[in-house]
Amino acid sequence: MNGTDIVLDKTDLSILRLMQENARMTNADLARELEMAPSAVLERVKKLEQKQVIVKYTTRISPVALGQTLLAFIAMKSSEGMGSNNTAKELAKIPEVQEVHHIAGDDCYMVKVRTADSASLMELMRNKFSKIQNITSTRTTIVLETVKEEQQLVIPEK
Amino acid sequence: MNGTDIVLDKTDLSILRLMQENARMTNADLARELEMAPSAVLERVKKLEQKQVIVKYTTRISPVALGQTLLAFIAMKSSEGMGSNNTAKELAKIPEVQEVHHIAGDDCYMVKVRTADSASLMELMRNKFSKIQNITSTRTTIVLETVKEEQQLVIPEK
DNA sequence: AGATAATTTCGAATTTTATTCGGAGTTGAT
DNA sequence: ATCAACTCCGAATAAAATTCGAAATTATCT
């Protein structure tokens, strides 16, 4: 048992389940749902934030409404030694890069990028990726249609 | 110009930028930030919700805190004809499946899955994926380390 | 088990925010 | 310039957030 262990009881999980579904749910509504006093619920929420169980409250915005219609996955090989992830950190700094994963197997990184169109993707690759050391190859896969895209966790009952 | 076109002005974009960063920001704080009356801001937010520019308010929860430490990408081939995406829809129904994209190239789908561990992934594949018609092959890539994972959009100034 | 400590919950009081709506002000099209 | 549509404001009211002392519950130690 290490000291950073986090214990979540049934009530915490219910809070997380409700908040994951609607981050703007009022504390009062939460309390009603859980049949608890608002003050008690508030305290739990604050603790979940402090413990970093709750990472962030975010608004999902329609990419289409903002004209960001191109999504791509880029499998990348890097020549940097294992153990270092500077390449990944550099990639992570680029706002259009939504995800950077170090993956098992041949390709070192799986990168997810969202831009306005293929032209802006090209521009991004030319202006940003090209500046990053150690990238030896990239294989870009364009998304034609997204059927599901969320990161809702499966929260156990208990 | 089709009727479903959405016009977003500078103020809307500011609202989206602030709300994307913190979905629980109060309307009062939003109004202060934008130097507008709360009532005016509220009206804009409601409209952004109605127009589906704002898709959802969600809470990002630490997967580690919930013991969901395995992330994998699965490239899948399907024998279903183009134009149909029933396979994708079936995949989308599975809660552990966070993303389903129809991609260009050889593999038909790119699927992102999050589970507790490799055992639960195996279980998922045996119990759920195997029931879905038309999946002819899968190639699973395990994520060793996630350096960045978000879906914050790049919101233009104007 | 019993005592003690730590944590959690409650409830009431206060501050802050959300929401409503009539009317003024703007913008844009004709 | 006129009209319509939209946006904003401000004040009033309803609702929610926050605080905090005390009670209740739970965990720990002997």
CSV table of N, CA, C and O in Angstrom, one decimal, chain B residues 68-74 76 91 94-100 110-116 120-121 124-125 129 140-143 149:
chain,number,residue,atom,x,y,z
B,68,GLN,N,-8.3,2.3,-14.0
B,68,GLN,CA,-8.4,2.0,-15.5
B,68,GLN,C,-7.1,2.3,-16.1
B,68,GLN,O,-6.9,3.4,-16.7
B,69,THR,N,-6.2,1.4,-16.0
B,69,THR,CA,-4.8,1.8,-16.5
B,69,THR,C,-4.4,1.3,-17.8
B,69,THR,O,-3.3,1.5,-18.3
B,70,LEU,N,-5.3,0.5,-18.4
B,70,LEU,CA,-4.9,0.0,-19.8
B,70,LEU,C,-5.6,0.7,-20.9
B,70,LEU,O,-6.9,0.9,-20.9
B,71,LEU,N,-4.8,1.2,-21.8
B,71,LEU,CA,-5.4,1.9,-23.0
B,71,LEU,C,-4.8,1.2,-24.2
B,71,LEU,O,-3.7,0.9,-24.3
B,72,ALA,N,-5.7,1.0,-25.2
B,72,ALA,CA,-5.2,0.3,-26.4
B,72,ALA,C,-5.9,0.9,-27.6
B,72,ALA,O,-7.1,1.4,-27.6
B,73,PHE,N,-5.2,0.8,-28.7
B,73,PHE,CA,-5.8,1.1,-30.0
B,73,PHE,C,-5.9,-0.2,-30.8
B,73,PHE,O,-5.0,-1.0,-30.8
B,74,ILE,N,-7.1,-0.3,-31.4
B,74,ILE,CA,-7.3,-1.6,-32.1
B,74,ILE,C,-7.7,-1.2,-33.6
B,74,ILE,O,-8.7,-0.5,-33.8
B,76,MET,N,-9.1,-2.3,-37.0
B,76,MET,CA,-10.0,-3.4,-37.3
B,76,MET,C,-10.4,-3.4,-38.7
B,76,MET,O,-10.7,-2.4,-39.3
B,91,LEU,N,-19.8,-1.3,-32.1
B,91,LEU,CA,-18.6,-1.0,-31.3
B,91,LEU,C,-18.9,0.2,-30.4
B,91,LEU,O,-18.5,0.2,-29.2
B,94,ILE,N,-20.4,-0.1,-26.8
B,94,ILE,CA,-19.6,-0.7,-25.7
B,94,ILE,C,-19.0,0.4,-24.9
B,94,ILE,O,-18.3,1.2,-25.4
B,95,PRO,N,-19.3,0.5,-23.6
B,95,PRO,CA,-18.8,1.6,-22.8
B,95,PRO,C,-17.3,1.8,-22.7
B,95,PRO,O,-16.8,2.9,-22.7
B,96,GLU,N,-16.6,0.7,-22.7
B,96,GLU,CA,-15.2,0.7,-22.7
B,96,GLU,C,-14.5,1.3,-24.0
B,96,GLU,O,-13.4,1.6,-24.0
B,97,VAL,N,-15.3,1.2,-25.0
B,97,VAL,CA,-14.9,1.8,-26.3
B,97,VAL,C,-15.0,3.3,-26.3
B,97,VAL,O,-16.2,3.8,-26.2
B,98,GLN,N,-14.0,4.0,-26.3
B,98,GLN,CA,-14.0,5.5,-26.2
B,98,GLN,C,-14.1,6.1,-27.5
B,98,GLN,O,-14.7,7.2,-27.7
B,99,GLU,N,-13.5,5.5,-28.5
B,99,GLU,CA,-13.6,6.1,-29.8
B,99,GLU,C,-13.7,5.1,-30.9
B,99,GLU,O,-13.1,4.0,-30.8
B,100,VAL,N,-14.4,5.4,-31.9
B,100,VAL,CA,-14.5,4.6,-33.1
B,100,VAL,C,-14.4,5.5,-34.3
B,100,VAL,O,-15.3,6.4,-34.5
B,110,MET,N,-10.5,2.5,-36.6
B,110,MET,CA,-9.6,2.7,-35.5
B,110,MET,C,-10.4,2.8,-34.2
B,110,MET,O,-11.3,3.7,-34.1
B,111,VAL,N,-10.1,1.9,-33.3
B,111,VAL,CA,-10.9,1.9,-32.1
B,111,VAL,C,-10.0,2.1,-30.9
B,111,VAL,O,-8.9,1.6,-30.8
B,112,LYS,N,-10.5,3.0,-30.0
B,112,LYS,CA,-9.7,3.2,-28.8
B,112,LYS,C,-10.5,2.7,-27.6
B,112,LYS,O,-11.7,2.9,-27.4
B,113,VAL,N,-9.8,1.9,-26.8
B,113,VAL,CA,-10.5,1.2,-25.7
B,113,VAL,C,-9.7,1.4,-24.4
B,113,VAL,O,-8.5,1.4,-24.4
B,114,ARG,N,-10.5,1.6,-23.3
B,114,ARG,CA,-9.9,1.7,-22.0
B,114,ARG,C,-10.5,0.7,-21.0
B,114,ARG,O,-11.7,0.7,-20.9
B,115,THR,N,-9.6,0.0,-20.4
B,115,THR,CA,-10.1,-1.0,-19.4
B,115,THR,C,-9.1,-1.0,-18.2
B,115,THR,O,-8.2,-0.3,-18.2
B,116,ALA,N,-9.5,-1.9,-17.3
B,116,ALA,CA,-8.6,-2.0,-16.0
B,116,ALA,C,-7.3,-2.5,-16.3
B,116,ALA,O,-6.2,-1.9,-16.0
B,120,SER,N,-8.9,-7.7,-18.6
B,120,SER,CA,-10.2,-7.2,-18.9
B,120,SER,C,-10.3,-6.8,-20.4
B,120,SER,O,-11.4,-6.9,-21.0
B,121,LEU,N,-9.2,-6.5,-21.0
B,121,LEU,CA,-9.3,-6.2,-22.4
B,121,LEU,C,-9.6,-7.5,-23.2
B,121,LEU,O,-10.4,-7.6,-24.1
B,124,LEU,N,-13.1,-8.4,-22.8
B,124,LEU,CA,-13.9,-7.6,-23.6
B,124,LEU,C,-13.9,-8.1,-25.0
B,124,LEU,O,-15.0,-8.2,-25.7
B,125,MET,N,-12.7,-8.4,-25.5
B,125,MET,CA,-12.6,-8.9,-26.9
B,125,MET,C,-13.4,-10.2,-27.1
B,125,MET,O,-14.0,-10.4,-28.1
B,129,PHE,N,-16.5,-8.0,-28.6
B,129,PHE,CA,-16.1,-7.9,-30.0
B,129,PHE,C,-16.5,-9.1,-30.8
B,129,PHE,O,-16.9,-9.0,-32.0
B,140,THR,N,-4.1,-5.1,-32.3
B,140,THR,CA,-4.2,-4.3,-31.0
B,140,THR,C,-2.8,-3.8,-30.7
B,140,THR,O,-1.8,-4.5,-30.7
B,141,THR,N,-2.8,-2.5,-30.4
B,141,THR,CA,-1.6,-1.8,-30.0
B,141,THR,C,-1.8,-1.3,-28.6
B,141,THR,O,-2.7,-0.5,-28.3
B,142,ILE,N,-1.0,-1.7,-27.7
B,142,ILE,CA,-1.1,-1.3,-26.3
B,142,ILE,C,-0.3,0.0,-26.0
B,142,ILE,O,0.8,0.2,-26.5
B,143,VAL,N,-0.9,0.9,-25.3
B,143,VAL,CA,-0.3,2.1,-24.9
B,143,VAL,C,0.6,1.9,-23.7
B,143,VAL,O,0.1,1.4,-22.7
B,149,GLU,N,-3.4,13.8,-23.4
B,149,GLU,CA,-4.7,13.2,-23.9
B,149,GLU,C,-5.8,14.2,-23.5
B,149,GLU,O,-6.2,14.3,-22.3
